[in-house]
Short mmCIF file of C-alpha atoms in Angstrom, two decimals:
data_model
loop_
_atom_site.label_atom_id
_atom_site.label_comp_id
_atom_site.label_asym_id
_atom_site.label_seq_id
_atom_site.Cartn_x
_atom_site.Cartn_y
_atom_site.Cartn_z
CA UNK S 1 25.12 -12.23 -106.39
CA UNK S 2 23.44 -9.81 -103.98
CA UNK S 3 20.15 -11.72 -104.32
CA UNK S 4 21.90 -15.00 -103.56
CA UNK S 5 23.40 -13.55 -100.36
CA UNK S 6 20.04 -12.00 -99.55
CA UNK S 7 18.30 -15.35 -99.97
CA UNK S 8 21.06 -17.10 -98.02
CA UNK S 9 20.72 -14.55 -95.22
CA UNK S 10 16.98 -15.17 -94.99
CA UNK S 11 17.59 -18.92 -94.94
CA UNK S 12 20.14 -18.51 -92.15
CA UNK S 13 17.73 -16.29 -90.23
CA UNK S 14 15.03 -18.93 -90.57
CA UNK S 15 17.43 -21.67 -89.52
CA UNK S 16 18.59 -19.58 -86.57
CA UNK S 17 15.00 -19.07 -85.45
CA UNK S 18 14.34 -22.80 -85.68
CA UNK S 19 17.50 -23.59 -83.73
CA UNK S 20 16.48 -21.09 -81.02
CA UNK S 21 13.02 -22.69 -80.81
CA UNK S 22 14.59 -26.15 -80.68
CA UNK S 23 16.99 -25.11 -77.90
CA UNK S 24 14.12 -23.56 -75.94
CA UNK S 25 12.04 -26.74 -76.29
CA UNK S 26 14.94 -28.98 -75.29
CA UNK S 27 15.80 -26.75 -72.32
CA UNK S 28 12.16 -26.74 -71.23
CA UNK S 29 11.99 -30.53 -71.46
CA UNK S 30 15.21 -30.92 -69.48
CA UNK S 31 13.90 -28.48 -66.86
CA UNK S 32 10.59 -30.33 -66.57
CA UNK S 33 12.37 -33.69 -66.33
CA UNK S 34 14.76 -32.29 -63.71
CA UNK S 35 11.85 -31.03 -61.62
CA UNK S 36 10.09 -34.38 -61.93
CA UNK S 37 13.28 -36.28 -61.04
CA UNK S 38 13.97 -33.97 -58.08
CA UNK S 39 10.41 -34.41 -56.92
CA UNK S 40 10.76 -38.19 -57.20
CA UNK S 41 14.10 -38.09 -55.40
CA UNK S 42 12.72 -35.96 -52.59
CA UNK S 43 9.69 -38.22 -52.27
CA UNK S 44 11.98 -41.28 -52.14
CA UNK S 45 14.16 -39.72 -49.45
CA UNK S 46 11.07 -38.62 -47.54
CA UNK S 47 9.71 -42.18 -47.66
CA UNK S 48 13.07 -43.52 -46.57
CA UNK S 49 13.28 -41.27 -43.53
CA UNK S 50 9.56 -41.12 -42.81
CA UNK S 51 8.66 -44.79 -43.09
CA UNK S 52 4.98 -45.64 -43.33
CA UNK S 53 3.24 -45.57 -39.99
CA UNK S 54 1.57 -48.81 -41.07
CA UNK S 55 4.84 -50.54 -40.16
CA UNK S 56 4.67 -49.19 -36.62
CA UNK S 57 3.13 -51.19 -33.81
CA UNK S 58 -0.48 -50.35 -32.97
CA UNK S 59 0.73 -49.43 -29.49
CA UNK S 60 2.65 -46.50 -30.90
CA UNK S 61 1.12 -43.10 -31.52
CA UNK S 62 2.73 -39.89 -32.79
CA UNK S 63 3.29 -38.92 -29.16
CA UNK S 64 5.54 -41.95 -28.65
CA UNK S 65 8.33 -40.22 -30.52
CA UNK S 66 8.96 -38.52 -27.17
CA UNK S 67 9.52 -41.98 -25.60
CA UNK S 68 7.05 -41.55 -22.79
CA UNK S 69 8.10 -37.94 -22.24
CA UNK S 70 11.81 -38.76 -21.99
CA UNK S 71 12.46 -36.35 -24.87
CA UNK S 72 11.28 -32.78 -25.07
CA UNK S 73 9.28 -31.59 -28.08
CA UNK S 74 11.14 -28.25 -28.08
CA UNK S 75 13.40 -29.06 -31.05
CA UNK S 76 13.13 -28.64 -34.82
CA UNK S 77 12.94 -32.23 -36.09
CA UNK S 78 14.82 -31.59 -39.34
CA UNK S 79 17.87 -30.26 -37.49
CA UNK S 80 18.42 -33.68 -35.93
CA UNK S 81 16.45 -36.45 -37.63
CA UNK S 82 17.61 -39.18 -35.27
CA UNK S 83 16.15 -37.49 -32.19
CA UNK S 84 12.58 -38.54 -32.89
CA UNK S 85 12.82 -40.87 -35.90
CA UNK S 86 14.81 -43.68 -34.32
CA UNK S 87 12.23 -44.41 -31.63
CA UNK S 88 9.23 -43.85 -33.88
CA UNK S 89 10.36 -45.49 -37.13
CA UNK S 90 13.27 -47.85 -36.49
CA UNK S 91 13.04 -49.24 -32.98
CA UNK S 92 10.55 -51.63 -31.53
CA UNK S 93 8.74 -49.97 -28.61
CA UNK S 94 10.90 -50.38 -25.52
CA UNK S 95 9.32 -52.39 -22.70
CA UNK S 96 11.18 -50.08 -20.31
CA UNK S 97 9.27 -46.88 -19.62
CA UNK S 98 10.88 -43.85 -17.97
CA UNK S 99 9.45 -42.93 -14.58
CA UNK S 100 7.39 -39.77 -14.26
CA UNK S 101 9.95 -38.59 -11.73
CA UNK S 102 12.80 -38.96 -14.24
CA UNK S 103 10.82 -37.08 -16.89
CA UNK S 104 10.08 -34.27 -14.43
CA UNK S 105 13.72 -34.15 -13.33
CA UNK S 106 14.92 -33.87 -16.95
CA UNK S 107 12.54 -31.00 -17.72
CA UNK S 108 13.81 -29.23 -14.60
CA UNK S 109 17.42 -29.83 -15.61
CA UNK S 110 16.80 -28.36 -19.08
CA UNK S 111 15.56 -25.15 -17.49
CA UNK S 112 18.58 -25.04 -15.20
CA UNK S 113 21.00 -25.58 -18.08
CA UNK S 114 19.31 -22.85 -20.10
CA UNK S 115 19.68 -20.46 -17.15
CA UNK S 116 23.31 -21.34 -16.38
CA UNK S 117 24.77 -22.59 -19.68
CA UNK S 118 27.41 -20.94 -21.89
CA UNK S 119 26.69 -17.32 -22.81
CA UNK S 120 24.44 -16.64 -19.84
CA UNK S 121 25.06 -14.04 -17.18
CA UNK S 122 25.40 -16.80 -14.58
CA UNK S 123 28.10 -18.57 -16.63
CA UNK S 124 30.07 -15.36 -17.16
CA UNK S 125 29.97 -14.59 -13.44
CA UNK S 126 31.01 -18.15 -12.54
CA UNK S 127 34.08 -18.05 -14.80
CA UNK S 128 35.36 -14.63 -13.67
CA UNK S 129 37.70 -15.76 -10.90
CA UNK S 130 38.23 -19.33 -12.04
CA UNK S 131 41.99 -18.98 -12.41
CA UNK S 132 42.42 -17.49 -8.92
CA UNK S 133 42.26 -18.99 -5.44
CA UNK S 134 39.17 -17.07 -4.38
CA UNK S 135 35.85 -18.86 -4.64
CA UNK S 136 32.91 -17.28 -6.39
CA UNK S 137 29.71 -18.70 -4.92
CA UNK S 138 27.02 -18.04 -7.50
CA UNK S 139 23.68 -19.62 -8.31
CA UNK S 140 25.19 -22.29 -10.60
CA UNK S 141 27.72 -25.09 -10.15
CA UNK S 142 29.41 -26.99 -12.97
CA UNK S 143 30.99 -30.32 -13.86
CA UNK S 144 33.24 -30.40 -16.93
CA UNK S 145 33.81 -33.67 -18.82
CA UNK S 146 37.22 -34.12 -20.48
CA UNK S 147 37.22 -36.26 -23.64
CA UNK S 148 39.45 -39.31 -23.29
CA UNK S 149 39.82 -42.87 -24.67
CA UNK S 150 37.55 -44.54 -27.25
CA UNK S 151 33.99 -43.73 -28.25
CA UNK S 152 32.37 -46.43 -26.12
CA UNK S 153 34.21 -45.20 -23.02
CA UNK S 154 33.24 -41.61 -23.81
CA UNK S 155 29.54 -42.35 -24.12
CA UNK S 156 29.55 -44.35 -20.89
CA UNK S 157 31.36 -41.58 -19.01
CA UNK S 158 29.21 -38.76 -20.42
CA UNK S 159 26.12 -40.62 -19.16
CA UNK S 160 27.80 -41.19 -15.78
CA UNK S 161 28.83 -37.55 -15.39
CA UNK S 162 25.40 -36.36 -16.53
CA UNK S 163 23.69 -38.54 -13.91
CA UNK S 164 26.01 -37.09 -11.28
CA UNK S 165 25.12 -33.59 -12.51
CA UNK S 166 21.42 -34.47 -12.27
CA UNK S 167 21.85 -35.70 -8.69
CA UNK S 168 23.88 -32.69 -7.54
CA UNK S 169 22.17 -29.95 -9.59
CA UNK S 170 25.29 -29.11 -11.56
CA UNK S 171 25.58 -28.08 -15.20
CA UNK S 172 27.42 -30.58 -17.40
CA UNK S 173 29.72 -29.12 -20.06
CA UNK S 174 31.65 -31.24 -22.57
CA UNK S 175 35.21 -30.72 -23.76
CA UNK S 176 34.73 -30.27 -27.51
CA UNK S 177 38.36 -30.33 -28.65
CA UNK S 178 37.78 -33.78 -30.15
CA UNK S 179 34.68 -34.65 -32.22
CA UNK S 180 31.62 -34.49 -29.94
CA UNK S 181 29.90 -31.94 -32.18
CA UNK S 182 30.47 -34.11 -35.28
CA UNK S 183 28.82 -37.10 -33.61
CA UNK S 184 25.91 -35.87 -31.51
CA UNK S 185 23.20 -33.24 -31.67
CA UNK S 186 22.67 -30.93 -28.72
CA UNK S 187 20.41 -32.67 -26.16
CA UNK S 188 19.19 -29.58 -24.25
CA UNK S 189 16.89 -27.06 -25.98
CA UNK S 190 17.83 -23.41 -26.31
CA UNK S 191 21.38 -23.84 -25.01
CA UNK S 192 24.59 -25.85 -25.50
CA UNK S 193 26.33 -28.63 -23.61
CA UNK S 194 29.68 -27.77 -25.24
CA UNK S 195 32.34 -26.05 -23.15
CA UNK S 196 33.37 -22.78 -24.84
CA UNK S 197 36.88 -22.86 -26.32
CA UNK S 198 37.89 -19.78 -24.32
CA UNK S 199 37.30 -21.58 -21.00
CA UNK S 200 40.13 -20.44 -18.75
CA UNK S 201 41.33 -23.88 -17.60
CA UNK S 202 41.11 -25.65 -20.96
CA UNK S 203 44.74 -24.99 -21.84
CA UNK S 204 45.74 -27.03 -18.79
CA UNK S 205 43.48 -30.06 -19.43
CA UNK S 206 46.16 -32.22 -21.05
CA UNK S 207 48.34 -31.81 -17.98
CA UNK S 208 45.66 -32.90 -15.52
CA UNK S 209 46.63 -36.24 -13.96
CA UNK S 210 46.96 -37.90 -10.58
CA UNK S 211 49.89 -35.67 -9.68
CA UNK S 212 48.04 -32.40 -10.36
CA UNK S 213 47.93 -30.30 -7.17
CA UNK S 214 44.14 -29.83 -7.44
CA UNK S 215 43.47 -33.53 -8.02
CA UNK S 216 41.09 -34.64 -5.26
CA UNK S 217 43.03 -37.83 -4.44
CA UNK S 218 46.29 -35.87 -4.21
CA UNK S 219 44.71 -33.19 -2.01
CA UNK S 220 43.46 -35.92 0.34
CA UNK S 221 46.96 -37.42 0.49
CA UNK S 222 48.41 -34.01 1.29
CA UNK S 223 45.62 -33.05 3.73
CA UNK S 224 45.12 -29.95 1.55
CA UNK S 225 41.33 -29.96 1.53
CA UNK S 226 38.75 -29.73 4.30
CA UNK S 227 35.63 -27.76 5.12
CA UNK S 228 37.71 -24.58 5.65
CA UNK S 229 40.03 -25.12 2.65
CA UNK S 230 37.73 -25.27 -0.38
CA UNK S 231 39.39 -24.71 -3.80
CA UNK S 232 37.57 -22.92 -6.67
CA UNK S 233 37.95 -26.04 -8.81
CA UNK S 234 38.79 -29.71 -8.35
CA UNK S 235 40.14 -32.27 -10.80
CA UNK S 236 38.58 -35.74 -10.42
CA UNK S 237 40.63 -38.64 -11.74
CA UNK S 238 38.34 -41.62 -12.34
CA UNK S 239 40.28 -43.82 -14.75
CA UNK S 240 41.20 -47.50 -14.67
CA UNK S 241 44.40 -46.53 -12.81
CA UNK S 242 42.75 -44.43 -10.10
CA UNK S 243 44.12 -44.69 -6.58
CA UNK S 244 42.02 -45.55 -3.54
CA UNK S 245 41.99 -41.89 -2.52
CA UNK S 246 40.72 -40.86 -5.99
CA UNK S 247 37.81 -43.26 -5.52
CA UNK S 248 36.86 -41.70 -2.18
CA UNK S 249 34.93 -39.32 -4.45
CA UNK S 250 32.00 -41.77 -4.24
CA UNK S 251 31.76 -41.68 -0.44
CA UNK S 252 29.00 -39.78 1.33
CA UNK S 253 31.26 -37.70 3.60
CA UNK S 254 33.53 -36.77 0.70
CA UNK S 255 30.55 -35.69 -1.38
CA UNK S 256 29.52 -33.30 1.38
CA UNK S 257 32.88 -31.59 0.90
CA UNK S 258 33.01 -31.78 -2.91
CA UNK S 259 29.51 -30.31 -3.12
CA UNK S 260 30.91 -26.95 -1.97
CA UNK S 261 33.35 -26.70 -4.92
CA UNK S 262 31.86 -24.60 -7.79
CA UNK S 263 33.80 -26.25 -10.64
CA UNK S 264 34.59 -29.95 -11.02
CA UNK S 265 36.80 -31.14 -13.90
CA UNK S 266 36.19 -34.83 -14.60
CA UNK S 267 38.42 -37.24 -16.51
CA UNK S 268 37.02 -40.77 -16.68
CA UNK S 269 37.07 -43.87 -18.88
CA UNK S 270 34.78 -46.14 -16.86
CA UNK S 271 31.03 -46.36 -16.26
CA UNK S 272 30.94 -45.41 -12.58
CA UNK S 273 27.14 -45.31 -12.13
CA UNK S 274 26.95 -48.44 -9.89
CA UNK S 275 29.08 -46.73 -7.22
CA UNK S 276 26.69 -43.77 -7.11
CA UNK S 277 23.99 -46.21 -5.98
CA UNK S 278 26.14 -47.22 -3.01
CA UNK S 279 26.10 -43.66 -1.63
CA UNK S 280 23.10 -43.46 0.77
CA UNK S 281 22.45 -39.81 -0.14
CA UNK S 282 22.17 -40.60 -3.84
CA UNK S 283 20.49 -43.97 -3.47
CA UNK S 284 17.12 -42.61 -2.30
CA UNK S 285 16.93 -40.26 -5.29
CA UNK S 286 18.15 -42.89 -7.75
CA UNK S 287 15.47 -45.37 -6.72
CA UNK S 288 12.82 -42.73 -7.49
CA UNK S 289 14.45 -41.89 -10.84
CA UNK S 290 14.96 -45.51 -11.91
CA UNK S 291 12.51 -47.94 -10.28
CA UNK S 292 13.79 -50.49 -12.84
CA UNK S 293 17.42 -50.33 -11.82
CA UNK S 294 18.92 -51.90 -14.93
CA UNK S 295 17.50 -49.12 -17.14
CA UNK S 296 19.87 -46.29 -16.15
CA UNK S 297 22.06 -46.21 -19.24
CA UNK S 298 19.17 -47.29 -21.49
CA UNK S 299 17.17 -44.18 -20.59
CA UNK S 300 20.08 -41.76 -20.30
CA UNK S 301 21.57 -42.84 -23.64
CA UNK S 302 18.25 -42.40 -25.47
CA UNK S 303 17.91 -38.98 -23.86
CA UNK S 304 21.47 -37.71 -24.43
CA UNK S 305 22.80 -39.31 -27.60
CA UNK S 306 21.23 -38.36 -30.92
CA UNK S 307 23.53 -38.93 -33.93
CA UNK S 308 23.98 -35.97 -36.25
CA UNK S 309 22.19 -36.08 -39.61
CA UNK S 310 25.40 -37.20 -41.30
CA UNK S 311 25.83 -40.18 -38.97
CA UNK S 312 22.12 -40.96 -38.99
CA UNK S 313 22.25 -41.05 -42.80
CA UNK S 314 24.87 -43.81 -42.53
CA UNK S 315 22.61 -45.76 -40.16
CA UNK S 316 19.40 -45.49 -42.16
CA UNK S 317 20.94 -46.14 -45.58
CA UNK S 318 22.72 -49.29 -44.36
CA UNK S 319 19.64 -50.45 -42.45
CA UNK S 320 17.37 -50.13 -45.48
CA UNK S 321 19.91 -51.69 -47.84
CA UNK S 322 20.71 -54.77 -45.74
CA UNK S 323 18.59 -55.25 -42.61
CA UNK S 324 15.08 -53.90 -43.07
CA UNK S 325 13.65 -56.80 -45.09
CA UNK S 326 14.89 -59.58 -42.80
CA UNK S 327 12.46 -61.48 -40.60
CA UNK S 328 14.99 -61.39 -37.79
CA UNK S 329 18.22 -59.51 -37.11
CA UNK S 330 21.16 -60.79 -35.08
CA UNK S 331 24.03 -58.51 -33.99
CA UNK S 332 27.50 -59.91 -33.29
CA UNK S 333 30.22 -57.65 -31.90
CA UNK S 334 33.76 -59.02 -31.62
CA UNK S 335 36.52 -57.26 -29.67
CA UNK S 336 39.96 -58.86 -29.27
CA UNK S 337 41.82 -57.88 -26.08
CA UNK S 338 45.32 -58.75 -27.20
CA UNK S 339 48.35 -56.78 -28.28
CA UNK S 340 48.53 -58.91 -31.43
CA UNK S 341 44.79 -58.59 -32.10
CA UNK S 342 43.44 -59.91 -35.38
CA UNK S 343 41.66 -62.99 -36.68
CA UNK S 344 41.96 -66.04 -34.40
CA UNK S 345 40.38 -69.45 -35.18
CA UNK S 346 39.59 -70.07 -31.49
CA UNK S 347 37.56 -66.81 -31.38
CA UNK S 348 35.73 -67.77 -34.58
CA UNK S 349 34.97 -71.18 -33.07
CA UNK S 350 33.69 -69.41 -29.95
CA UNK S 351 31.30 -67.23 -31.97
CA UNK S 352 29.95 -70.20 -33.94
CA UNK S 353 29.68 -72.38 -30.84
CA UNK S 354 27.85 -69.65 -28.89
CA UNK S 355 25.35 -68.71 -31.62
CA UNK S 356 24.49 -72.33 -32.45
CA UNK S 357 24.37 -73.48 -28.82
CA UNK S 358 21.96 -70.64 -27.96
CA UNK S 359 19.88 -71.24 -31.13
CA UNK S 360 20.70 -67.78 -32.45
CA UNK S 361 22.04 -69.27 -35.68
CA UNK S 362 21.14 -72.68 -37.15
CA UNK S 363 23.61 -75.50 -37.53
CA UNK S 364 24.76 -76.46 -41.02
CA UNK S 365 22.73 -79.29 -42.46
CA UNK S 366 23.01 -82.01 -45.02
CA UNK S 367 21.37 -81.56 -48.40
CA UNK S 368 18.55 -83.90 -47.34
CA UNK S 369 17.91 -81.97 -44.09
CA UNK S 370 17.79 -78.70 -45.97
CA UNK S 371 15.26 -80.04 -48.46
CA UNK S 372 13.02 -81.34 -45.68
CA UNK S 373 13.15 -78.08 -43.70
CA UNK S 374 12.91 -75.63 -46.58
CA UNK S 375 9.46 -74.15 -46.88
CA UNK S 376 8.02 -72.10 -49.72
CA UNK S 377 8.85 -68.94 -47.78
CA UNK S 378 11.98 -69.70 -45.74
CA UNK S 379 12.80 -67.44 -42.81
CA UNK S 380 15.33 -64.74 -43.66
CA UNK S 381 17.84 -63.83 -40.94
CA UNK S 382 20.28 -60.93 -41.31
CA UNK S 383 23.48 -61.12 -39.26
CA UNK S 384 25.29 -57.85 -38.61
CA UNK S 385 28.94 -58.27 -37.56
CA UNK S 386 30.85 -55.38 -35.98
CA UNK S 387 34.59 -55.94 -35.69
CA UNK S 388 37.84 -54.28 -36.66
CA UNK S 389 38.67 -57.47 -38.58
CA UNK S 390 36.61 -58.47 -41.66
CA UNK S 391 37.75 -62.12 -41.57
CA UNK S 392 35.13 -63.02 -38.94
CA UNK S 393 32.17 -62.02 -41.11
CA UNK S 394 33.80 -63.51 -44.22
CA UNK S 395 34.20 -66.87 -42.47
CA UNK S 396 30.61 -66.81 -41.22
CA UNK S 397 29.31 -65.83 -44.67
CA UNK S 398 31.34 -68.60 -46.32
CA UNK S 399 29.85 -71.18 -43.95
CA UNK S 400 26.30 -70.46 -45.05
CA UNK S 401 27.18 -70.08 -48.74
CA UNK S 402 28.91 -73.45 -48.94
CA UNK S 403 26.22 -75.29 -46.96
CA UNK S 404 22.56 -74.67 -46.32
CA UNK S 405 21.27 -74.30 -42.79
CA UNK S 406 19.70 -77.35 -41.17
CA UNK S 407 16.48 -75.37 -40.66
CA UNK S 408 16.23 -74.08 -44.22
CA UNK S 409 16.66 -70.48 -43.03
CA UNK S 410 18.35 -68.02 -45.37
CA UNK S 411 21.30 -66.46 -43.54
CA UNK S 412 22.84 -63.26 -44.88
CA UNK S 413 25.94 -61.88 -43.17
CA UNK S 414 26.96 -58.21 -43.35
CA UNK S 415 29.80 -56.15 -41.91
CA UNK S 416 29.72 -52.37 -42.46
CA UNK S 417 33.45 -51.81 -41.90
CA UNK S 418 36.65 -53.60 -40.94
CA UNK S 419 39.35 -51.01 -40.41
CA UNK S 420 41.75 -53.29 -38.48
CA UNK S 421 42.98 -50.49 -36.23
CA UNK S 422 41.07 -48.31 -33.77
CA UNK S 423 41.52 -44.70 -34.89
CA UNK S 424 40.04 -42.71 -32.03
CA UNK S 425 39.65 -38.98 -32.71
CA UNK S 426 39.57 -39.43 -36.49
CA UNK S 427 36.22 -37.94 -37.44
CA UNK S 428 35.11 -40.46 -40.07
CA UNK S 429 36.30 -43.45 -38.03
CA UNK S 430 34.34 -42.30 -34.97
CA UNK S 431 31.27 -41.57 -37.09
CA UNK S 432 31.39 -45.10 -38.55
CA UNK S 433 31.82 -46.54 -35.06
CA UNK S 434 28.79 -44.63 -33.79
CA UNK S 435 26.71 -45.73 -36.80
CA UNK S 436 27.63 -49.37 -36.09
CA UNK S 437 26.68 -49.05 -32.42
CA UNK S 438 23.25 -47.83 -33.49
CA UNK S 439 22.87 -50.53 -36.14
CA UNK S 440 23.68 -53.19 -33.53
CA UNK S 441 21.15 -51.61 -31.17
CA UNK S 442 18.43 -52.09 -33.82
CA UNK S 443 18.86 -55.89 -33.91
CA UNK S 444 16.51 -58.39 -32.23
CA UNK S 445 19.25 -60.33 -30.42
CA UNK S 446 22.87 -59.47 -29.76
CA UNK S 447 26.13 -61.26 -28.93
CA UNK S 448 28.99 -59.07 -27.64
CA UNK S 449 32.49 -59.51 -26.31
CA UNK S 450 32.79 -59.40 -22.53
CA UNK S 451 34.34 -56.19 -21.16
CA UNK S 452 33.78 -54.29 -24.41
CA UNK S 453 32.50 -50.76 -23.84
CA UNK S 454 31.45 -50.66 -27.53
CA UNK S 455 29.21 -53.66 -26.87
CA UNK S 456 27.91 -52.18 -23.61
CA UNK S 457 26.65 -49.09 -25.43
CA UNK S 458 25.06 -51.06 -28.28
CA UNK S 459 23.03 -53.54 -26.25
CA UNK S 460 21.98 -51.15 -23.49
CA UNK S 461 20.92 -48.52 -26.02
CA UNK S 462 18.74 -51.14 -27.71
CA UNK S 463 17.27 -52.42 -24.43
CA UNK S 464 18.77 -55.86 -25.13
CA UNK S 465 20.13 -58.45 -22.70
CA UNK S 466 23.16 -59.79 -24.53
CA UNK S 467 24.92 -63.09 -24.80
CA UNK S 468 28.42 -62.29 -23.55
CA UNK S 469 31.40 -63.98 -25.21
CA UNK S 470 33.66 -64.87 -22.29
CA UNK S 471 37.24 -63.70 -22.60
CA UNK S 472 39.45 -66.56 -23.84
CA UNK S 473 42.38 -67.75 -21.77
CA UNK S 474 45.24 -67.86 -24.25
CA UNK S 475 44.31 -69.45 -27.58
CA UNK S 476 41.64 -71.76 -26.18
CA UNK S 477 37.91 -71.41 -26.82
CA UNK S 478 36.12 -70.94 -23.47
CA UNK S 479 33.72 -73.65 -22.35
CA UNK S 480 30.95 -72.54 -22.15
CA UNK S 481 31.64 -70.04 -24.95
CA UNK S 482 29.12 -67.46 -23.73
CA UNK S 483 26.39 -66.73 -21.24
CA UNK S 484 23.19 -64.69 -21.22
CA UNK S 485 23.38 -61.52 -19.17
CA UNK S 486 20.66 -60.96 -16.59
CA UNK S 487 20.99 -57.18 -16.94
CA UNK S 488 21.39 -54.76 -19.83
CA UNK S 489 23.43 -52.32 -17.73
CA UNK S 490 27.12 -51.73 -18.53
CA UNK S 491 29.76 -52.95 -16.09
CA UNK S 492 31.86 -50.63 -13.89
CA UNK S 493 35.11 -52.40 -14.75
CA UNK S 494 37.35 -50.93 -12.02
CA UNK S 495 35.23 -50.10 -8.97
CA UNK S 496 36.63 -49.12 -5.55
CA UNK S 497 38.08 -52.01 -3.60
CA UNK S 498 37.83 -50.14 -0.31
CA UNK S 499 34.80 -49.17 1.71
CA UNK S 500 33.35 -45.86 2.78
CA UNK S 501 31.05 -46.15 5.79
CA UNK S 502 30.69 -49.85 5.00
CA UNK S 503 32.55 -52.53 3.07
CA UNK S 504 31.18 -52.12 -0.44
CA UNK S 505 33.83 -53.50 -2.75
CA UNK S 506 33.02 -56.45 -5.00
CA UNK S 507 30.88 -57.95 -2.19
CA UNK S 508 28.44 -55.04 -2.35
CA UNK S 509 25.56 -57.42 -3.10
CA UNK S 510 25.52 -58.23 0.62
CA UNK S 511 24.64 -54.59 1.32
CA UNK S 512 22.41 -53.70 -1.65
CA UNK S 513 20.91 -56.58 -3.64
CA UNK S 514 20.88 -54.66 -6.92
CA UNK S 515 24.64 -53.89 -7.19
CA UNK S 516 26.47 -57.15 -7.87
CA UNK S 517 29.56 -58.50 -9.56
CA UNK S 518 29.52 -58.33 -13.37
CA UNK S 519 28.94 -61.57 -15.29
CA UNK S 520 31.78 -60.86 -17.71
CA UNK S 521 34.44 -60.33 -15.01
CA UNK S 522 35.19 -63.10 -12.57
CA UNK S 523 37.47 -61.09 -10.33
CA UNK S 524 36.14 -57.54 -10.33
CA UNK S 525 33.51 -55.19 -11.68
CA UNK S 526 30.13 -53.94 -10.43
CA UNK S 527 26.85 -53.85 -12.27
CA UNK S 528 23.22 -52.90 -11.62
CA UNK S 529 20.58 -55.63 -11.63
CA UNK S 530 16.90 -55.53 -10.86
CA UNK S 531 16.26 -57.22 -7.52
CA UNK S 532 15.41 -60.90 -7.89
#
């Protein structure tokens, strides 16, 4: 019996050894396969994000990732992939080049922000007596942007406030209580554009309105500000409901006074850049910065707004999955300005009428027409629809599934999201919205709803002159349904109706030929155009 157990023990030992060897071999194989798979995965992701330079126009060189010097090279690329990759790998080279003066001014601003930004000695000194009536006159002045309204409005106002900071040598700081940091990378090297959370006045921001005692318009009404009565901070109310006195901010004589105030707190929901051009003091500098006057937001947006890696991942994955292989890309953005917003047949008819009338999409053809016009390699057009309502893209897709196009083109329709309700300040919603703006900006042609700040950002960012869908009157499709814009600049929807030293309301074109009435507003609105 002992011998049997002894033999059995030896057998078990042998079996155990074999099992150990087998486990080691299997584990080694799994490890090798894992390494190979990881290597393949990394290579695939690298190829996805670092597309072959063979696909890039011959006019582009590695230096073009700086967009003619608009961007600084002082950043780690991996920390913010969109900063350099979008211009080098995803966008066609822009025909609009930044002026050498703008590039020089931006490099100078970056140095100023680094010297005066959060955490610096200058910033600490400037915030010491902020809550008191005494003024601290230091080496740095500031303008604080308060986050308000939807993402399109926010991007337009950040660019507006930044341009004002550039013109007046102030430091721009952004209220980060919402989601700025989840959407955009820092634009200035070695410092931050985010207002620290311990900023003394932040706890009062929600109470700042037209009635606030330090609101500039209110102080003018009360005769509480003049060259001998300068407050340590001013609140500037530049919303759609601003009063005439609030809008005196843009006037030359008022700017002479405001320039002495160390801290400006700015709440805005409109793109007020056109009114800066009407101030003679600013106009001379602006002409040097932007010889092509309709490029202001185009250049500032590409300088300031770089989606975080998370948002950029949404953009690139969707682009490669649906848009990259198309011969041509058309963007369509639909915004409904109604309390009962949703899907409306007259809006759908307007979109179809506009795109077919302007030859952006082909008409539907008979079977015989399709056979005649279909070539061996038919043209492939990808249509990207951005709307809160998915019915618009579904209807468009159904049209081209049920019938072929008269030209034989293959039309594929895509819509990244359709959330039905705007959910401003919800992180994922805002990230999706930003991704869709960038996807629209990567198209070849674009159709947008008139008066939509979402559309303004998308087409100006992409350097595109859009077809504007005119706002319907009731439930009737406008005739004509749309018109081509002569400028890619956003519209200042609620400009001053009064004058400063001259009458420069909606008739400002009589004074300066490059600030005219917007094409998408018949009764109001100012916009920058190149002189014609």
